[in-house]
Amino acid sequence: MATKQPRIFAYVDETGDRGLSSKASPVFGMAAVMVDDDGAAELRQVVRDIRELFSVPEGTVMSWKRHVKTHDHRRLAAARLGALTNLRVMYVYCRKADLKRDAFNGDQALFYNFIALKMYKSILWAGRNWAGEGAQLWTRFGHVRRHDHEATKGYILRQVIPDPKVPHHLEKGLRWVSADRYLESQAADLYGGFLKAAIWPDGQFNLTEPAYLLSVWHQIRNSDSCAVPLGIMSSPTNVTVTNEPWFPCPGCPRKETSGSSGASKGRST
């Protein structure tokens, strides 16, 4: 009797914008939520529960920006999502102030493609790590207005297909979808919000709040050993995240201000 191949689904949403001007967001990043069939059902139910608690109207996409504005809402969302066990979370983000002045030559599409590629590689490696070489993976990025998704897909495939370290054969349906199509995409939006709150100073006193991210830290890939960079990858270097005052591993060798960004190069499992 043939063994059923495991199915894994990844849902990706972004936080911040792709802009590289002084008027753009200080951060651009992506959050990915990965689930198998059982985990998907559990995640969808939690999203439904959160939507009901927050009185999100039927037919309206729940989002961090519109519906999860207060500390109480954010704490509850983090607690409900953080209680799930059958999922993986990954982050990739860039703090734009740390980029060189001519980074990406001001090309917003190229900047998006770069972050999306980093995230996609993390997803493929996580899928293989979770379910082996026989896994079947479906990756669904969030649709971005005024962006050529087919061009991004081509960019990504040109990078990953020739790379023997990247298990691109796992993928069965890479595509970009609107947030109203899957409840799991709305969960990815909330996970992106947890990251945003931790790294993006905001509000009257320009503060951050890492508590939400830390409450789901155990769900980040490899957080039981070292989440950097396969669970959370910061750009342009790993010290962008490891030097954060809230980073939960005080003895992390990547806190060093020189040479740390190269310490994890080549890790692909």
PDB file of C-alpha atoms in Angstrom, residues 26-235:
ATOM      1  CA  PRO A  26      11.414  52.001   8.171  1.00  0.00           C
ATOM      2  CA  VAL A  27      11.017  48.233   7.840  1.00  0.00           C
ATOM      3  CA  PHE A  28       9.898  45.827   5.152  1.00  0.00           C
ATOM      4  CA  GLY A  29       9.461  42.173   5.917  1.00  0.00           C
ATOM      5  CA  MET A  30       7.415  39.041   5.542  1.00  0.00           C
ATOM      6  CA  ALA A  31       5.874  36.506   7.891  1.00  0.00           C
ATOM      7  CA  ALA A  32       5.173  32.922   6.848  1.00  0.00           C
ATOM      8  CA  VAL A  33       2.901  30.426   8.579  1.00  0.00           C
ATOM      9  CA  MET A  34       3.327  26.756   7.642  1.00  0.00           C
ATOM     10  CA  VAL A  35       0.789  24.047   8.447  1.00  0.00           C
ATOM     11  CA  ASP A  36      -0.069  20.511   7.428  1.00  0.00           C
ATOM     12  CA  ASP A  37      -3.678  19.391   6.844  1.00  0.00           C
ATOM     13  CA  ASP A  38      -4.437  18.959  10.543  1.00  0.00           C
ATOM     14  CA  GLY A  39      -2.669  22.160  11.493  1.00  0.00           C
ATOM     15  CA  ALA A  40      -4.536  24.092   8.798  1.00  0.00           C
ATOM     16  CA  ALA A  41      -7.892  23.051  10.251  1.00  0.00           C
ATOM     17  CA  GLU A  42      -6.807  24.079  13.752  1.00  0.00           C
ATOM     18  CA  LEU A  43      -5.436  27.407  12.544  1.00  0.00           C
ATOM     19  CA  ARG A  44      -8.580  28.243  10.590  1.00  0.00           C
ATOM     20  CA  GLN A  45     -10.710  27.615  13.676  1.00  0.00           C
ATOM     21  CA  VAL A  46      -8.557  29.921  15.809  1.00  0.00           C
ATOM     22  CA  VAL A  47      -8.785  32.650  13.162  1.00  0.00           C
ATOM     23  CA  ARG A  48     -12.580  32.242  13.129  1.00  0.00           C
ATOM     24  CA  ASP A  49     -12.629  32.550  16.926  1.00  0.00           C
ATOM     25  CA  ILE A  50     -10.478  35.691  16.873  1.00  0.00           C
ATOM     26  CA  ARG A  51     -12.641  37.227  14.158  1.00  0.00           C
ATOM     27  CA  GLU A  52     -15.735  36.630  16.288  1.00  0.00           C
ATOM     28  CA  LEU A  53     -14.124  38.035  19.428  1.00  0.00           C
ATOM     29  CA  PHE A  54     -13.034  41.143  17.529  1.00  0.00           C
ATOM     30  CA  SER A  55     -16.417  41.520  15.800  1.00  0.00           C
ATOM     31  CA  VAL A  56     -14.932  41.410  12.306  1.00  0.00           C
ATOM     32  CA  PRO A  57     -17.869  41.537   9.866  1.00  0.00           C
ATOM     33  CA  GLU A  58     -18.516  38.546   7.642  1.00  0.00           C
ATOM     34  CA  GLY A  59     -16.866  39.052   4.267  1.00  0.00           C
ATOM     35  CA  THR A  60     -14.261  41.456   5.691  1.00  0.00           C
ATOM     36  CA  VAL A  61     -10.588  40.504   5.789  1.00  0.00           C
ATOM     37  CA  MET A  62      -9.222  40.710   9.331  1.00  0.00           C
ATOM     38  CA  SER A  63      -5.970  42.634   9.528  1.00  0.00           C
ATOM     39  CA  TRP A  64      -3.526  43.864  12.142  1.00  0.00           C
ATOM     40  CA  LYS A  65      -3.923  47.462  10.956  1.00  0.00           C
ATOM     41  CA  ARG A  66      -7.712  47.592  11.023  1.00  0.00           C
ATOM     42  CA  HIS A  67      -8.830  45.166  13.716  1.00  0.00           C
ATOM     43  CA  VAL A  68      -5.928  44.515  16.107  1.00  0.00           C
ATOM     44  CA  LYS A  69      -5.087  48.022  17.266  1.00  0.00           C
ATOM     45  CA  THR A  70      -5.219  47.813  21.055  1.00  0.00           C
ATOM     46  CA  HIS A  71      -2.949  46.084  23.533  1.00  0.00           C
ATOM     47  CA  ASP A  72      -5.809  43.830  24.675  1.00  0.00           C
ATOM     48  CA  HIS A  73      -6.590  42.723  21.133  1.00  0.00           C
ATOM     49  CA  ARG A  74      -2.939  42.110  20.327  1.00  0.00           C
ATOM     50  CA  ARG A  75      -2.293  40.212  23.530  1.00  0.00           C
ATOM     51  CA  LEU A  76      -5.332  38.003  22.971  1.00  0.00           C
ATOM     52  CA  ALA A  77      -4.425  37.313  19.325  1.00  0.00           C
ATOM     53  CA  ALA A  78      -0.885  36.351  20.317  1.00  0.00           C
ATOM     54  CA  ALA A  79      -2.139  34.093  23.109  1.00  0.00           C
ATOM     55  CA  ARG A  80      -4.691  32.299  20.913  1.00  0.00           C
ATOM     56  CA  LEU A  81      -2.305  31.788  18.015  1.00  0.00           C
ATOM     57  CA  GLY A  82       0.600  30.986  20.325  1.00  0.00           C
ATOM     58  CA  ALA A  83      -1.341  28.081  21.833  1.00  0.00           C
ATOM     59  CA  LEU A  84      -1.230  26.197  18.525  1.00  0.00           C
ATOM     60  CA  THR A  85       1.380  23.471  18.277  1.00  0.00           C
ATOM     61  CA  ASN A  86       1.060  22.074  14.763  1.00  0.00           C
ATOM     62  CA  LEU A  87       2.583  24.919  12.765  1.00  0.00           C
ATOM     63  CA  ARG A  88       5.871  26.658  11.925  1.00  0.00           C
ATOM     64  CA  VAL A  89       6.538  30.379  11.635  1.00  0.00           C
ATOM     65  CA  MET A  90       9.306  32.134   9.722  1.00  0.00           C
ATOM     66  CA  TYR A  91      10.281  35.782   9.378  1.00  0.00           C
ATOM     67  CA  VAL A  92      12.449  37.698   6.932  1.00  0.00           C
ATOM     68  CA  TYR A  93      12.802  41.450   7.259  1.00  0.00           C
ATOM     69  CA  CYS A  94      15.026  44.395   6.442  1.00  0.00           C
ATOM     70  CA  ARG A  95      15.660  47.578   8.402  1.00  0.00           C
ATOM     71  CA  LYS A  96      16.068  50.033   5.568  1.00  0.00           C
ATOM     72  CA  ALA A  97      18.268  52.495   7.468  1.00  0.00           C
ATOM     73  CA  ASP A  98      20.986  49.840   7.560  1.00  0.00           C
ATOM     74  CA  LEU A  99      21.094  49.439   3.783  1.00  0.00           C
ATOM     75  CA  LYS A 100      23.745  51.120   1.679  1.00  0.00           C
ATOM     76  CA  ARG A 101      22.548  54.308   0.051  1.00  0.00           C
ATOM     77  CA  ASP A 102      22.436  52.792  -3.427  1.00  0.00           C
ATOM     78  CA  ALA A 103      20.959  49.432  -2.361  1.00  0.00           C
ATOM     79  CA  PHE A 104      18.778  47.945  -5.100  1.00  0.00           C
ATOM     80  CA  ASN A 105      19.266  51.220  -7.027  1.00  0.00           C
ATOM     81  CA  GLY A 106      15.944  52.392  -5.633  1.00  0.00           C
ATOM     82  CA  ASP A 107      14.120  49.561  -7.415  1.00  0.00           C
ATOM     83  CA  GLN A 108      11.127  48.653  -5.222  1.00  0.00           C
ATOM     84  CA  ALA A 109      10.292  45.556  -7.261  1.00  0.00           C
ATOM     85  CA  LEU A 110      13.835  44.221  -6.913  1.00  0.00           C
ATOM     86  CA  PHE A 111      13.737  44.906  -3.170  1.00  0.00           C
ATOM     87  CA  TYR A 112      10.484  42.967  -2.855  1.00  0.00           C
ATOM     88  CA  ASN A 113      11.877  40.132  -4.959  1.00  0.00           C
ATOM     89  CA  PHE A 114      14.985  39.911  -2.769  1.00  0.00           C
ATOM     90  CA  ILE A 115      12.963  39.573   0.455  1.00  0.00           C
ATOM     91  CA  ALA A 116      10.498  37.166  -1.183  1.00  0.00           C
ATOM     92  CA  LEU A 117      13.365  34.968  -2.402  1.00  0.00           C
ATOM     93  CA  LYS A 118      14.866  34.791   1.086  1.00  0.00           C
ATOM     94  CA  MET A 119      11.485  33.846   2.488  1.00  0.00           C
ATOM     95  CA  TYR A 120      10.814  31.262  -0.193  1.00  0.00           C
ATOM     96  CA  LYS A 121      14.114  29.515   0.439  1.00  0.00           C
ATOM     97  CA  SER A 122      13.317  29.407   4.155  1.00  0.00           C
ATOM     98  CA  ILE A 123       9.937  27.867   3.365  1.00  0.00           C
ATOM     99  CA  LEU A 124      11.415  25.171   1.135  1.00  0.00           C
ATOM    100  CA  TRP A 125      14.053  24.218   3.688  1.00  0.00           C
ATOM    101  CA  ALA A 126      11.436  24.195   6.461  1.00  0.00           C
ATOM    102  CA  GLY A 127       9.160  21.977   4.377  1.00  0.00           C
ATOM    103  CA  ARG A 128      11.917  19.424   3.844  1.00  0.00           C
ATOM    104  CA  ASN A 129      12.951  19.594   7.483  1.00  0.00           C
ATOM    105  CA  TRP A 130       9.359  19.041   8.582  1.00  0.00           C
ATOM    106  CA  ALA A 131       8.169  16.323   6.218  1.00  0.00           C
ATOM    107  CA  GLY A 132      11.196  15.057   4.264  1.00  0.00           C
ATOM    108  CA  GLU A 133      12.075  14.924   0.596  1.00  0.00           C
ATOM    109  CA  GLY A 134       8.694  13.440  -0.266  1.00  0.00           C
ATOM    110  CA  ALA A 135       6.699  16.387   1.056  1.00  0.00           C
ATOM    111  CA  GLN A 136       4.287  18.253  -1.183  1.00  0.00           C
ATOM    112  CA  LEU A 137       4.335  22.001  -0.631  1.00  0.00           C
ATOM    113  CA  TRP A 138       1.939  24.751  -1.668  1.00  0.00           C
ATOM    114  CA  THR A 139       3.201  28.315  -1.120  1.00  0.00           C
ATOM    115  CA  ARG A 140       0.797  31.257  -1.177  1.00  0.00           C
ATOM    116  CA  PHE A 141       2.207  34.778  -0.996  1.00  0.00           C
ATOM    117  CA  GLY A 142      -0.164  37.656  -0.320  1.00  0.00           C
ATOM    118  CA  HIS A 143      -1.199  39.653  -3.380  1.00  0.00           C
ATOM    119  CA  VAL A 144       0.478  43.076  -3.539  1.00  0.00           C
ATOM    120  CA  ARG A 145      -1.174  45.962  -5.332  1.00  0.00           C
ATOM    121  CA  ARG A 146       0.615  47.375  -8.360  1.00  0.00           C
ATOM    122  CA  HIS A 147       3.234  44.634  -8.332  1.00  0.00           C
ATOM    123  CA  ASP A 148       4.108  42.187 -11.112  1.00  0.00           C
ATOM    124  CA  HIS A 149       3.805  38.857  -9.334  1.00  0.00           C
ATOM    125  CA  GLU A 150       4.674  36.834 -12.406  1.00  0.00           C
ATOM    126  CA  ALA A 151       7.954  38.718 -12.699  1.00  0.00           C
ATOM    127  CA  THR A 152       8.684  37.916  -9.058  1.00  0.00           C
ATOM    128  CA  LYS A 153       7.862  34.262  -9.619  1.00  0.00           C
ATOM    129  CA  GLY A 154      10.268  34.180 -12.560  1.00  0.00           C
ATOM    130  CA  TYR A 155      12.969  35.885 -10.491  1.00  0.00           C
ATOM    131  CA  ILE A 156      12.552  33.363  -7.686  1.00  0.00           C
ATOM    132  CA  LEU A 157      12.552  30.311  -9.933  1.00  0.00           C
ATOM    133  CA  ARG A 158      15.656  31.480 -11.786  1.00  0.00           C
ATOM    134  CA  GLN A 159      17.443  31.593  -8.440  1.00  0.00           C
ATOM    135  CA  VAL A 160      16.245  28.385  -6.808  1.00  0.00           C
ATOM    136  CA  ILE A 161      16.028  25.876  -9.657  1.00  0.00           C
ATOM    137  CA  PRO A 162      19.788  25.825 -10.429  1.00  0.00           C
ATOM    138  CA  ASP A 163      20.703  25.727  -6.723  1.00  0.00           C
ATOM    139  CA  PRO A 164      21.252  22.118  -5.590  1.00  0.00           C
ATOM    140  CA  LYS A 165      20.922  23.154  -1.937  1.00  0.00           C
ATOM    141  CA  VAL A 166      17.326  24.306  -2.378  1.00  0.00           C
ATOM    142  CA  PRO A 167      14.648  21.551  -2.527  1.00  0.00           C
ATOM    143  CA  HIS A 168      12.508  23.314  -5.113  1.00  0.00           C
ATOM    144  CA  HIS A 169      11.033  19.963  -6.208  1.00  0.00           C
ATOM    145  CA  LEU A 170       8.765  20.076  -3.153  1.00  0.00           C
ATOM    146  CA  GLU A 171       6.725  22.953  -4.572  1.00  0.00           C
ATOM    147  CA  LYS A 172       3.377  22.101  -6.164  1.00  0.00           C
ATOM    148  CA  GLY A 173       1.701  25.497  -6.429  1.00  0.00           C
ATOM    149  CA  LEU A 174       3.657  28.711  -5.896  1.00  0.00           C
ATOM    150  CA  ARG A 175       1.280  31.627  -6.367  1.00  0.00           C
ATOM    151  CA  TRP A 176       0.065  34.995  -5.076  1.00  0.00           C
ATOM    152  CA  VAL A 177      -3.444  35.183  -3.622  1.00  0.00           C
ATOM    153  CA  SER A 178      -5.763  37.803  -2.146  1.00  0.00           C
ATOM    154  CA  ALA A 179      -6.127  37.831   1.637  1.00  0.00           C
ATOM    155  CA  ASP A 180      -9.829  36.996   1.496  1.00  0.00           C
ATOM    156  CA  ARG A 181      -9.211  33.596  -0.032  1.00  0.00           C
ATOM    157  CA  TYR A 182      -7.684  31.816   2.965  1.00  0.00           C
ATOM    158  CA  LEU A 183      -8.156  32.321   6.686  1.00  0.00           C
ATOM    159  CA  GLU A 184      -4.550  31.215   7.053  1.00  0.00           C
ATOM    160  CA  SER A 185      -3.443  34.324   5.134  1.00  0.00           C
ATOM    161  CA  GLN A 186      -5.160  36.445   7.781  1.00  0.00           C
ATOM    162  CA  ALA A 187      -3.180  34.582  10.432  1.00  0.00           C
ATOM    163  CA  ALA A 188       0.031  35.419   8.542  1.00  0.00           C
ATOM    164  CA  ASP A 189      -0.999  39.084   8.653  1.00  0.00           C
ATOM    165  CA  LEU A 190      -1.277  38.917  12.448  1.00  0.00           C
ATOM    166  CA  TYR A 191       2.103  37.206  12.772  1.00  0.00           C
ATOM    167  CA  GLY A 192       3.528  39.994  10.648  1.00  0.00           C
ATOM    168  CA  GLY A 193       1.962  42.435  13.086  1.00  0.00           C
ATOM    169  CA  PHE A 194       3.730  40.773  16.018  1.00  0.00           C
ATOM    170  CA  LEU A 195       7.041  41.339  14.237  1.00  0.00           C
ATOM    171  CA  LYS A 196       6.150  44.916  13.353  1.00  0.00           C
ATOM    172  CA  ALA A 197       5.333  45.758  16.960  1.00  0.00           C
ATOM    173  CA  ALA A 198       8.726  44.417  18.069  1.00  0.00           C
ATOM    174  CA  ILE A 199      10.970  46.172  15.549  1.00  0.00           C
ATOM    175  CA  TRP A 200       9.119  49.250  14.277  1.00  0.00           C
ATOM    176  CA  PRO A 201       9.060  52.198  16.718  1.00  0.00           C
ATOM    177  CA  ASP A 202       5.597  53.723  16.719  1.00  0.00           C
ATOM    178  CA  GLY A 203       3.091  55.767  18.665  1.00  0.00           C
ATOM    179  CA  GLN A 204       3.335  58.999  20.638  1.00  0.00           C
ATOM    180  CA  PHE A 205       6.641  58.036  22.235  1.00  0.00           C
ATOM    181  CA  ASN A 206       8.120  56.063  19.343  1.00  0.00           C
ATOM    182  CA  LEU A 207       8.261  52.790  21.259  1.00  0.00           C
ATOM    183  CA  THR A 208       8.276  49.117  20.330  1.00  0.00           C
ATOM    184  CA  GLU A 209       6.456  46.221  21.993  1.00  0.00           C
ATOM    185  CA  PRO A 210       8.163  42.819  21.674  1.00  0.00           C
ATOM    186  CA  ALA A 211       5.839  40.952  24.045  1.00  0.00           C
ATOM    187  CA  TYR A 212       3.555  39.723  21.266  1.00  0.00           C
ATOM    188  CA  LEU A 213       6.413  38.343  19.203  1.00  0.00           C
ATOM    189  CA  LEU A 214       8.023  36.743  22.236  1.00  0.00           C
ATOM    190  CA  SER A 215       4.749  35.043  23.146  1.00  0.00           C
ATOM    191  CA  VAL A 216       4.852  33.141  19.817  1.00  0.00           C
ATOM    192  CA  TRP A 217       8.641  32.766  19.719  1.00  0.00           C
ATOM    193  CA  HIS A 218       8.383  29.036  20.448  1.00  0.00           C
ATOM    194  CA  GLN A 219       6.563  28.599  17.118  1.00  0.00           C
ATOM    195  CA  ILE A 220       9.404  30.107  15.097  1.00  0.00           C
ATOM    196  CA  ARG A 221      11.389  27.479  13.263  1.00  0.00           C
ATOM    197  CA  ASN A 222      14.445  26.220  15.178  1.00  0.00           C
ATOM    198  CA  SER A 223      13.653  28.450  18.165  1.00  0.00           C
ATOM    199  CA  ASP A 224      14.435  25.494  20.438  1.00  0.00           C
ATOM    200  CA  SER A 225      18.062  25.656  19.270  1.00  0.00           C
ATOM    201  CA  CYS A 226      18.779  28.766  17.182  1.00  0.00           C
ATOM    202  CA  ALA A 227      16.078  30.599  15.259  1.00  0.00           C
ATOM    203  CA  VAL A 228      18.623  32.712  13.342  1.00  0.00           C
ATOM    204  CA  PRO A 229      18.554  32.718  10.360  1.00  0.00           C
ATOM    205  CA  LEU A 230      16.255  29.850   9.314  1.00  0.00           C
ATOM    206  CA  GLY A 231      13.421  30.951  11.583  1.00  0.00           C
ATOM    207  CA  ILE A 232      14.013  34.687  11.645  1.00  0.00           C
ATOM    208  CA  MET A 233      16.347  36.352   9.161  1.00  0.00           C
ATOM    209  CA  SER A 234      17.178  40.032   9.375  1.00  0.00           C
ATOM    210  CA  SER A 235      18.844  42.055   6.656  1.00  0.00           C
TER     211      SER A 235
END
